[in-house]
mmCIF file of C-alpha atoms in Angstrom:
data_model
loop_
_atom_site.group_PDB
_atom_site.id
_atom_site.type_symbol
_atom_site.label_atom_id
_atom_site.label_comp_id
_atom_site.label_asym_id
_atom_site.label_seq_id
_atom_site.Cartn_x
_atom_site.Cartn_y
_atom_site.Cartn_z
ATOM 1 C CA MET B 97 240.179 -144.567 23.536
ATOM 2 C CA GLN B 98 237.225 -142.206 23.137
ATOM 3 C CA LYS B 99 236.106 -139.427 20.853
ATOM 4 C CA TYR B 100 235.899 -136.380 23.113
ATOM 5 C CA ILE B 101 233.404 -133.566 22.477
ATOM 6 C CA CYS B 102 233.871 -129.946 23.503
ATOM 7 C CA SER B 103 230.908 -129.166 25.772
ATOM 8 C CA THR B 104 230.910 -125.489 24.739
ATOM 9 C CA CYS B 105 230.853 -125.727 20.936
ATOM 10 C CA GLY B 106 229.843 -129.378 20.526
ATOM 11 C CA VAL B 107 232.682 -130.244 18.115
ATOM 12 C CA GLN B 108 234.038 -133.778 18.294
ATOM 13 C CA TYR B 109 237.742 -134.691 18.194
ATOM 14 C CA PRO B 110 239.467 -137.900 17.020
ATOM 15 C CA GLU B 111 239.863 -140.864 19.343
ATOM 16 C CA SER B 112 242.349 -140.375 22.168
ATOM 17 C CA SER B 113 243.092 -141.861 25.586
ATOM 18 C CA THR B 114 242.602 -138.505 27.328
ATOM 19 C CA ALA B 115 240.622 -135.365 26.589
ATOM 20 C CA PRO B 116 242.381 -132.698 24.497
ATOM 21 C CA SER B 117 244.117 -129.942 26.427
ATOM 22 C CA GLN B 118 242.244 -127.240 24.524
ATOM 23 C CA CYS B 119 239.587 -126.610 21.891
ATOM 24 C CA PRO B 120 241.118 -124.359 19.192
ATOM 25 C CA ILE B 121 237.639 -123.429 17.937
ATOM 26 C CA CYS B 122 236.576 -122.108 21.346
ATOM 27 C CA GLU B 123 239.900 -120.404 22.104
ATOM 28 C CA GLU B 124 239.569 -118.277 18.970
ATOM 29 C CA GLU B 125 237.831 -114.883 19.244
ATOM 30 C CA ARG B 126 234.720 -116.004 17.348
ATOM 31 C CA GLN B 127 233.887 -118.416 20.198
ATOM 32 C CA TYR B 128 234.852 -118.486 23.863
ATOM 33 C CA VAL B 129 236.040 -120.688 26.732
ATOM 34 C CA PRO B 130 233.612 -120.463 29.672
ATOM 35 C CA ALA B 131 234.776 -118.759 32.859
ATOM 36 C CA GLU B 132 234.776 -122.125 34.633
ATOM 37 C CA GLY B 133 237.166 -123.510 32.030
ATOM 38 C CA GLN B 134 237.206 -126.013 29.211
ATOM 39 C CA ALA B 135 234.942 -129.078 29.667
ATOM 40 C CA TRP B 136 234.630 -132.301 27.705
ATOM 41 C CA THR B 137 232.095 -135.076 27.276
ATOM 42 C CA THR B 138 231.397 -137.959 24.903
ATOM 43 C CA HIS B 139 228.391 -138.894 22.808
ATOM 44 C CA GLU B 140 228.045 -142.070 24.851
ATOM 45 C CA ALA B 141 227.743 -139.965 28.003
ATOM 46 C CA LEU B 142 225.094 -137.760 26.393
ATOM 47 C CA VAL B 143 223.044 -140.808 25.385
ATOM 48 C CA GLU B 144 223.448 -142.550 28.754
ATOM 49 C CA SER B 145 222.325 -139.409 30.604
ATOM 50 C CA GLY B 146 218.854 -139.806 29.122
ATOM 51 C CA ASN B 147 218.514 -136.028 29.115
ATOM 52 C CA TYR B 148 218.638 -135.314 25.401
ATOM 53 C CA ARG B 149 216.469 -135.872 22.365
ATOM 54 C CA ASN B 150 216.113 -134.354 18.922
ATOM 55 C CA VAL B 151 212.946 -132.517 17.970
ATOM 56 C CA ILE B 152 212.113 -132.849 14.271
ATOM 57 C CA THR B 153 209.682 -130.341 12.794
ATOM 58 C CA LYS B 154 208.273 -130.065 9.279
ATOM 59 C CA GLU B 155 208.874 -126.415 8.389
ATOM 60 C CA GLU B 156 207.392 -126.580 4.909
ATOM 61 C CA GLU B 157 207.042 -129.067 2.085
ATOM 62 C CA GLY B 158 210.386 -130.830 1.717
ATOM 63 C CA LEU B 159 212.096 -129.072 4.649
ATOM 64 C CA TYR B 160 212.553 -130.402 8.193
ATOM 65 C CA SER B 161 214.357 -128.803 11.119
ATOM 66 C CA ILE B 162 216.247 -130.896 13.695
ATOM 67 C CA THR B 163 217.058 -129.362 17.086
ATOM 68 C CA THR B 164 218.490 -130.969 20.235
ATOM 69 C CA THR B 165 216.623 -130.342 23.488
ATOM 70 C CA PRO B 166 217.685 -129.324 26.047
ATOM 71 C CA LYS B 167 220.280 -127.178 24.361
ATOM 72 C CA PHE B 168 223.723 -128.688 23.967
ATOM 73 C CA GLY B 169 226.787 -126.754 22.819
ATOM 74 C CA ILE B 170 225.867 -123.731 20.731
ATOM 75 C CA GLY B 171 222.319 -125.005 20.280
ATOM 76 C CA GLN B 172 222.023 -124.677 16.519
ATOM 77 C CA THR B 173 219.343 -126.173 14.282
ATOM 78 C CA ALA B 174 220.164 -128.477 11.394
ATOM 79 C CA TYR B 175 217.884 -128.666 8.331
ATOM 80 C CA LEU B 176 217.009 -131.627 6.151
ATOM 81 C CA ILE B 177 215.893 -130.954 2.566
ATOM 82 C CA VAL B 178 214.021 -133.884 0.999
ATOM 83 C CA GLN B 179 213.014 -133.613 -2.644
ATOM 84 C CA ASN B 180 212.971 -135.582 -5.871
ATOM 85 C CA GLY B 181 215.142 -138.422 -4.611
ATOM 86 C CA PHE B 182 217.895 -136.174 -3.225
ATOM 87 C CA THR B 183 218.252 -135.437 0.484
ATOM 88 C CA ILE B 184 220.767 -133.030 2.011
ATOM 89 C CA LEU B 185 221.517 -132.150 5.634
ATOM 90 C CA TRP B 186 222.443 -128.522 6.165
ATOM 91 C CA ASP B 187 224.686 -127.984 9.165
ATOM 92 C CA CYS B 188 225.034 -130.630 11.828
ATOM 93 C CA LEU B 189 224.279 -131.521 15.443
ATOM 94 C CA THR B 190 226.304 -133.285 18.120
ATOM 95 C CA TYR B 191 223.452 -135.496 19.303
ATOM 96 C CA LEU B 192 222.287 -138.350 17.072
ATOM 97 C CA ASP B 193 219.938 -141.002 18.454
ATOM 98 C CA GLN B 194 218.215 -143.989 16.884
ATOM 99 C CA GLU B 195 214.893 -142.133 16.605
ATOM 100 C CA THR B 196 216.572 -139.464 14.480
ATOM 101 C CA ILE B 197 218.312 -142.080 12.361
ATOM 102 C CA ASP B 198 215.046 -143.941 11.807
ATOM 103 C CA PHE B 199 213.239 -140.759 10.764
ATOM 104 C CA ILE B 200 215.940 -139.789 8.276
ATOM 105 C CA GLN B 201 216.094 -143.321 6.884
ATOM 106 C CA SER B 202 212.313 -143.177 6.373
ATOM 107 C CA LYS B 203 212.939 -140.144 4.127
ATOM 108 C CA GLY B 204 215.510 -142.006 2.053
ATOM 109 C CA GLY B 205 218.634 -141.374 4.139
ATOM 110 C CA ILE B 206 221.111 -138.574 3.440
ATOM 111 C CA ASP B 207 222.806 -138.095 0.072
ATOM 112 C CA ALA B 208 224.983 -135.167 1.166
ATOM 113 C CA ILE B 209 225.884 -133.048 4.181
ATOM 114 C CA ALA B 210 226.890 -129.392 3.754
ATOM 115 C CA LEU B 211 228.239 -127.083 6.443
ATOM 116 C CA SER B 212 228.034 -123.313 6.783
ATOM 117 C CA HIS B 213 231.102 -122.843 9.020
ATOM 118 C CA PRO B 214 233.227 -124.527 11.723
ATOM 119 C CA HIS B 215 230.993 -123.797 14.715
ATOM 120 C CA TYR B 216 228.494 -126.340 13.373
ATOM 121 C CA TYR B 217 230.853 -129.153 12.391
ATOM 122 C CA SER B 218 229.899 -130.986 15.634
ATOM 123 C CA ARG B 219 229.917 -134.778 14.943
ATOM 124 C CA GLN B 220 229.819 -134.429 11.161
ATOM 125 C CA VAL B 221 232.062 -137.479 10.659
ATOM 126 C CA ASP B 222 229.801 -139.794 12.653
ATOM 127 C CA TRP B 223 226.736 -138.500 10.794
ATOM 128 C CA ALA B 224 228.553 -139.059 7.483
ATOM 129 C CA GLU B 225 229.533 -142.601 8.478
ATOM 130 C CA THR B 226 226.034 -143.413 9.711
ATOM 131 C CA PHE B 227 224.417 -142.380 6.423
ATOM 132 C CA ASP B 228 227.404 -143.016 4.134
ATOM 133 C CA ALA B 229 227.247 -139.447 2.843
ATOM 134 C CA PRO B 230 229.888 -136.954 1.654
ATOM 135 C CA VAL B 231 230.438 -133.816 3.705
ATOM 136 C CA TYR B 232 230.942 -130.572 1.762
ATOM 137 C CA ILE B 233 233.098 -127.921 3.438
ATOM 138 C CA HIS B 234 234.661 -124.927 1.756
ATOM 139 C CA GLN B 235 238.413 -125.294 1.376
ATOM 140 C CA ASP B 236 239.028 -121.930 3.051
ATOM 141 C CA ASP B 237 237.913 -123.452 6.369
ATOM 142 C CA GLN B 238 239.953 -126.664 6.077
ATOM 143 C CA GLU B 239 242.177 -125.713 9.040
ATOM 144 C CA TRP B 240 239.192 -125.834 11.402
ATOM 145 C CA VAL B 241 238.336 -129.480 10.740
ATOM 146 C CA MET B 242 239.262 -131.132 14.033
ATOM 147 C CA GLU B 243 238.359 -134.706 12.988
ATOM 148 C CA PRO B 244 239.596 -135.659 9.493
ATOM 149 C CA SER B 245 237.651 -138.163 7.384
ATOM 150 C CA GLU B 246 237.600 -139.553 3.881
ATOM 151 C CA HIS B 247 233.935 -138.492 3.789
ATOM 152 C CA ILE B 248 234.907 -134.808 3.831
ATOM 153 C CA GLN B 249 235.142 -133.188 0.428
ATOM 154 C CA PHE B 250 236.595 -129.688 0.317
ATOM 155 C CA TRP B 251 235.146 -127.502 -2.398
ATOM 156 C CA ASN B 252 236.617 -124.261 -3.682
ATOM 157 C CA GLY B 253 235.545 -121.274 -5.701
ATOM 158 C CA GLU B 254 232.475 -119.164 -5.062
ATOM 159 C CA GLU B 255 229.725 -121.740 -5.581
ATOM 160 C CA LYS B 256 229.060 -125.446 -5.786
ATOM 161 C CA GLU B 257 226.020 -126.882 -7.555
ATOM 162 C CA LEU B 258 224.309 -129.971 -6.151
ATOM 163 C CA PRO B 259 221.257 -131.890 -7.412
ATOM 164 C CA GLY B 260 217.717 -130.700 -6.781
ATOM 165 C CA GLY B 261 218.239 -127.028 -7.534
ATOM 166 C CA ILE B 262 220.588 -126.635 -4.574
ATOM 167 C CA THR B 263 223.700 -124.457 -4.701
ATOM 168 C CA LEU B 264 226.260 -123.645 -2.015
ATOM 169 C CA HIS B 265 227.614 -120.083 -2.090
ATOM 170 C CA ARG B 266 230.743 -118.905 -0.298
ATOM 171 C CA LEU B 267 230.062 -115.524 1.290
ATOM 172 C CA GLY B 268 232.854 -115.381 3.849
ATOM 173 C CA GLY B 269 232.413 -112.849 6.626
ATOM 174 C CA HIS B 270 231.950 -114.749 9.875
ATOM 175 C CA PHE B 271 234.526 -117.263 8.560
ATOM 176 C CA LYS B 272 236.586 -117.032 5.381
ATOM 177 C CA GLY B 273 234.838 -120.100 3.930
ATOM 178 C CA GLY B 274 231.443 -119.199 5.385
ATOM 179 C CA ALA B 275 228.736 -120.584 3.096
ATOM 180 C CA VAL B 276 224.984 -120.436 2.608
ATOM 181 C CA LEU B 277 222.660 -122.861 0.836
ATOM 182 C CA HIS B 278 220.275 -121.652 -1.857
ATOM 183 C CA TRP B 279 217.327 -123.967 -2.538
ATOM 184 C CA LYS B 280 215.588 -122.534 -5.576
ATOM 185 C CA ASN B 281 212.653 -124.975 -5.361
ATOM 186 C CA GLY B 282 211.890 -124.175 -1.733
ATOM 187 C CA ASP B 283 208.807 -122.282 -0.557
ATOM 188 C CA HIS B 284 206.769 -123.659 -3.469
ATOM 189 C CA GLY B 285 209.307 -122.439 -6.002
ATOM 190 C CA SER B 286 209.805 -118.969 -4.510
ATOM 191 C CA GLY B 287 213.218 -119.950 -3.146
ATOM 192 C CA VAL B 288 214.758 -120.489 0.291
ATOM 193 C CA LEU B 289 218.130 -119.419 1.693
ATOM 194 C CA LEU B 290 219.627 -121.384 4.606
ATOM 195 C CA THR B 291 222.311 -119.265 6.218
ATOM 196 C CA GLY B 292 223.554 -120.770 9.501
ATOM 197 C CA ASP B 293 224.714 -117.508 11.051
ATOM 198 C CA ILE B 294 226.684 -116.236 8.082
ATOM 199 C CA ILE B 295 223.550 -114.077 7.706
ATOM 200 C CA GLN B 296 221.793 -113.873 11.065
ATOM 201 C CA VAL B 297 218.053 -113.332 11.539
ATOM 202 C CA VAL B 298 217.594 -110.871 14.409
ATOM 203 C CA GLN B 299 214.787 -110.457 16.960
ATOM 204 C CA ASP B 300 212.767 -108.343 14.530
ATOM 205 C CA THR B 301 212.495 -111.099 11.956
ATOM 206 C CA ASP B 302 211.942 -108.660 9.102
ATOM 207 C CA TRP B 303 215.671 -107.920 9.370
ATOM 208 C CA VAL B 304 219.020 -109.719 9.423
ATOM 209 C CA SER B 305 222.525 -108.830 10.561
ATOM 210 C CA PHE B 306 226.164 -109.814 10.110
ATOM 211 C CA MET B 307 228.965 -110.338 12.638
ATOM 212 C CA TYR B 308 232.544 -111.505 12.811
ATOM 213 C CA SER B 309 232.044 -112.758 16.389
ATOM 214 C CA TYR B 310 228.590 -113.161 17.899
ATOM 215 C CA PRO B 311 229.496 -114.017 21.535
ATOM 216 C CA ASN B 312 232.144 -111.273 21.636
ATOM 217 C CA LEU B 313 230.144 -108.733 19.619
ATOM 218 C CA ILE B 314 232.809 -107.995 16.999
ATOM 219 C CA PRO B 315 231.195 -106.531 13.862
ATOM 220 C CA LEU B 316 232.186 -107.090 10.279
ATOM 221 C CA PRO B 317 233.589 -104.109 8.383
ATOM 222 C CA SER B 318 231.213 -102.291 6.076
ATOM 223 C CA ASN B 319 233.034 -103.327 2.887
ATOM 224 C CA LYS B 320 232.610 -107.012 3.792
ATOM 225 C CA VAL B 321 228.904 -106.583 4.480
ATOM 226 C CA GLN B 322 228.541 -104.833 1.139
ATOM 227 C CA HIS B 323 230.367 -107.718 -0.507
ATOM 228 C CA ILE B 324 227.978 -110.273 1.081
ATOM 229 C CA ALA B 325 224.938 -108.267 -0.023
ATOM 230 C CA GLU B 326 226.231 -108.055 -3.584
ATOM 231 C CA LYS B 327 226.884 -111.790 -3.751
ATOM 232 C CA VAL B 328 223.389 -112.627 -2.486
ATOM 233 C CA GLU B 329 221.558 -110.063 -4.642
ATOM 234 C CA PRO B 330 221.254 -112.260 -7.795
ATOM 235 C CA LEU B 331 219.660 -115.125 -5.818
ATOM 236 C CA LEU B 332 215.889 -115.512 -5.792
ATOM 237 C CA PHE B 333 214.497 -116.444 -2.374
ATOM 238 C CA ASN B 334 211.379 -115.509 -0.451
ATOM 239 C CA LYS B 335 212.295 -117.170 2.870
ATOM 240 C CA LEU B 336 215.473 -117.227 4.939
ATOM 241 C CA TYR B 337 216.164 -119.678 7.786
ATOM 242 C CA ASN B 338 219.024 -119.116 10.229
ATOM 243 C CA ALA B 339 220.644 -121.590 12.619
ATOM 244 C CA PHE B 340 218.366 -120.814 15.575
ATOM 245 C CA HIS B 341 214.932 -121.470 14.166
ATOM 246 C CA ASN B 342 214.377 -117.819 13.278
ATOM 247 C CA VAL B 343 212.851 -117.197 9.871
ATOM 248 C CA VAL B 344 212.331 -114.239 7.563
ATOM 249 C CA GLU B 345 208.954 -115.425 6.306
ATOM 250 C CA LYS B 346 208.578 -113.301 3.187
ATOM 251 C CA GLU B 347 210.555 -110.993 0.886
ATOM 252 C CA ALA B 348 213.745 -112.244 2.520
ATOM 253 C CA ALA B 349 215.934 -111.160 -0.400
ATOM 254 C CA ARG B 350 214.795 -107.579 0.116
ATOM 255 C CA ALA B 351 215.322 -107.936 3.855
ATOM 256 C CA VAL B 352 218.983 -108.844 3.330
ATOM 257 C CA GLN B 353 219.609 -105.851 1.096
ATOM 258 C CA ARG B 354 217.929 -103.271 3.319
ATOM 259 C CA SER B 355 219.568 -104.813 6.409
ATOM 260 C CA ALA B 356 223.005 -104.530 4.803
ATOM 261 C CA ASP B 357 222.264 -100.896 3.970
ATOM 262 C CA ARG B 358 221.207 -100.177 7.555
ATOM 263 C CA TYR B 359 224.269 -101.958 8.956
ATOM 264 C CA ILE B 360 226.660 -100.007 6.743
ATOM 265 C CA LYS B 361 225.019 -96.685 7.598
ATOM 266 C CA ALA B 362 225.277 -97.505 11.320
ATOM 267 C CA LEU B 363 228.976 -98.391 11.040
ATOM 268 C CA ASN B 364 229.620 -95.185 9.131
ATOM 269 C CA GLY B 365 227.886 -93.125 11.812
ATOM 270 C CA GLN B 366 225.094 -91.947 9.529
ATOM 271 C CA TRP B 367 222.423 -92.725 12.142
ATOM 272 C CA PHE B 368 223.971 -90.852 15.041
ATOM 273 C CA THR B 369 223.284 -87.199 15.809
ATOM 274 C CA THR B 370 225.154 -86.778 19.113
#
């Protein structure tokens, strides 16, 4: 019996004697099954390969990024907020080694894990068991939890307050329960928004964008983008971190609003003259 991991999205499944026949997360239009077909691995195989390690970087006071190298699965970054006796992991990784555990334990462990959307659930249950932490997932995405656990706590409504000036906000869009994390004490009190890819920082990091499916380039409708912008507008934040180590370094709240305006104008054909 082993816990099999989808090699494409990095999500782990419950123990079984054989690998699952399919990965529902990858077969859905917001992900993809590679041309060569579905592939599976295990965490034990990743560790035994000796190829992987996690790189931990201090991004600013109280905020650390954790990224697996070389890339595995989607290749997202998880973030650890450490402040005033409360530590939260935002989004999750498949790979977890003893060095990472030791570092996190040196910061006081993990008091909570919160997830933006199903593509980053990865090995959330094993992380939760390792650090004895609850996992917060919006109830609207309950169907996408492939490995159930008593550690998972489904929250509902539009926001959930946690200690340390941290609030989860459901924005929807990319997934119905898609959430972002607002850390009002981040950036020396100017505020930080952690978005996964519910709000995506683009190559020009003064701007962001919004998509229903990133690998398949399916946009969100303009009314949904407007809805996201309106829900974010009351929040105070100077910086925005996405899931791929891209950062809007300043005036991020303004960047979200002007980016939403640009996106809506483009969808409505207001930029095109031909």
